[in-house]
Coordinates of C-alpha atoms in Angstrom, one line a residue:
X2 CA 0.1 0.0 0.0
X3 CA 1.5 3.3 -1.1
X4 CA 0.4 6.5 0.6
X5 CA 0.6 9.5 -1.9
X6 CA -0.5 12.0 0.8
X7 CA 2.3 11.7 3.3
X8 CA 1.7 14.8 5.5
X9 CA 3.5 13.6 8.7
X10 CA 2.6 15.3 11.9
X11 CA 3.6 18.2 13.9
X12 CA 6.8 16.4 15.0
X13 CA 8.0 15.1 11.5
X14 CA 7.3 16.3 8.1
X15 CA 7.1 12.9 6.6
X16 CA 5.7 9.6 8.0
X17 CA 8.1 7.6 5.7
X18 CA 11.1 9.4 7.2
X19 CA 9.9 9.4 10.9
X20 CA 12.4 7.7 13.2
X21 CA 9.9 6.9 16.0
X22 CA 9.2 3.3 16.6
X23 CA 5.4 4.3 17.3
X24 CA 3.2 6.4 15.2
X25 CA 1.5 9.2 17.1
X26 CA -1.8 8.3 15.5
X27 CA -1.5 4.5 16.3
X28 CA -0.2 4.8 19.9
X29 CA -0.1 8.4 21.2
X30 CA 1.2 7.4 24.6
X31 CA 3.9 5.1 23.3
X32 CA 4.9 7.9 21.0
X33 CA 5.1 10.4 23.9
X34 CA 7.1 8.1 26.0
X35 CA 9.5 7.7 23.2
X36 CA 9.8 11.5 22.9
X37 CA 10.3 11.9 26.7
X38 CA 13.0 9.1 26.5
X39 CA 14.9 11.0 23.8
X40 CA 14.6 14.1 25.7
X41 CA 15.9 12.5 29.0
X42 CA 18.8 10.9 27.2
X43 CA 19.8 14.3 25.7
X44 CA 19.7 15.9 29.2
X45 CA 21.7 13.0 30.7
X46 CA 24.4 13.6 28.0
X47 CA 24.5 17.3 28.6
X48 CA 24.9 16.7 32.2
X49 CA 27.2 13.7 32.5
X50 CA 29.3 14.0 29.4
X51 CA 29.4 17.7 28.6
X52 CA 29.2 18.8 32.2
X53 CA 26.5 21.4 31.5
X54 CA 24.9 22.7 34.9
X55 CA 21.3 21.8 35.8
X56 CA 20.3 25.5 35.6
X57 CA 21.6 25.9 32.1
X58 CA 20.0 22.7 31.0
X59 CA 16.7 23.8 32.5
X60 CA 16.8 27.1 30.5
X61 CA 17.8 25.2 27.3
X62 CA 15.0 22.6 27.4
X63 CA 12.3 24.5 29.3
X64 CA 12.0 22.4 32.3
X65 CA 12.4 23.4 35.9
X66 CA 15.8 22.9 37.6
X67 CA 14.2 20.3 40.0
X68 CA 12.9 18.3 37.0
X69 CA 16.4 18.3 35.5
X70 CA 17.9 17.1 38.9
X71 CA 15.3 14.2 38.9
X72 CA 16.2 13.2 35.4
X73 CA 20.0 13.2 36.0
X74 CA 19.6 11.3 39.2
X75 CA 18.0 8.4 37.5
X76 CA 20.0 5.5 36.1
X77 CA 22.6 6.8 33.6

């Protein structure tokens, strides 16, 4: 089955090029968990590898400093 009208979604411009393991339309909660896990991995990298301070990360990603602290305290 070929889709000629590949409009994607607000996250990715094309369904065929989307890296997500879940389609937001098929499993909205699974897609959200995937996005959060990618965000958390990025935060972990900034904190542990790049040595960016929690306050700077919170301003960069738009989360509170305490949320950043919770994320970096989880298993790395």
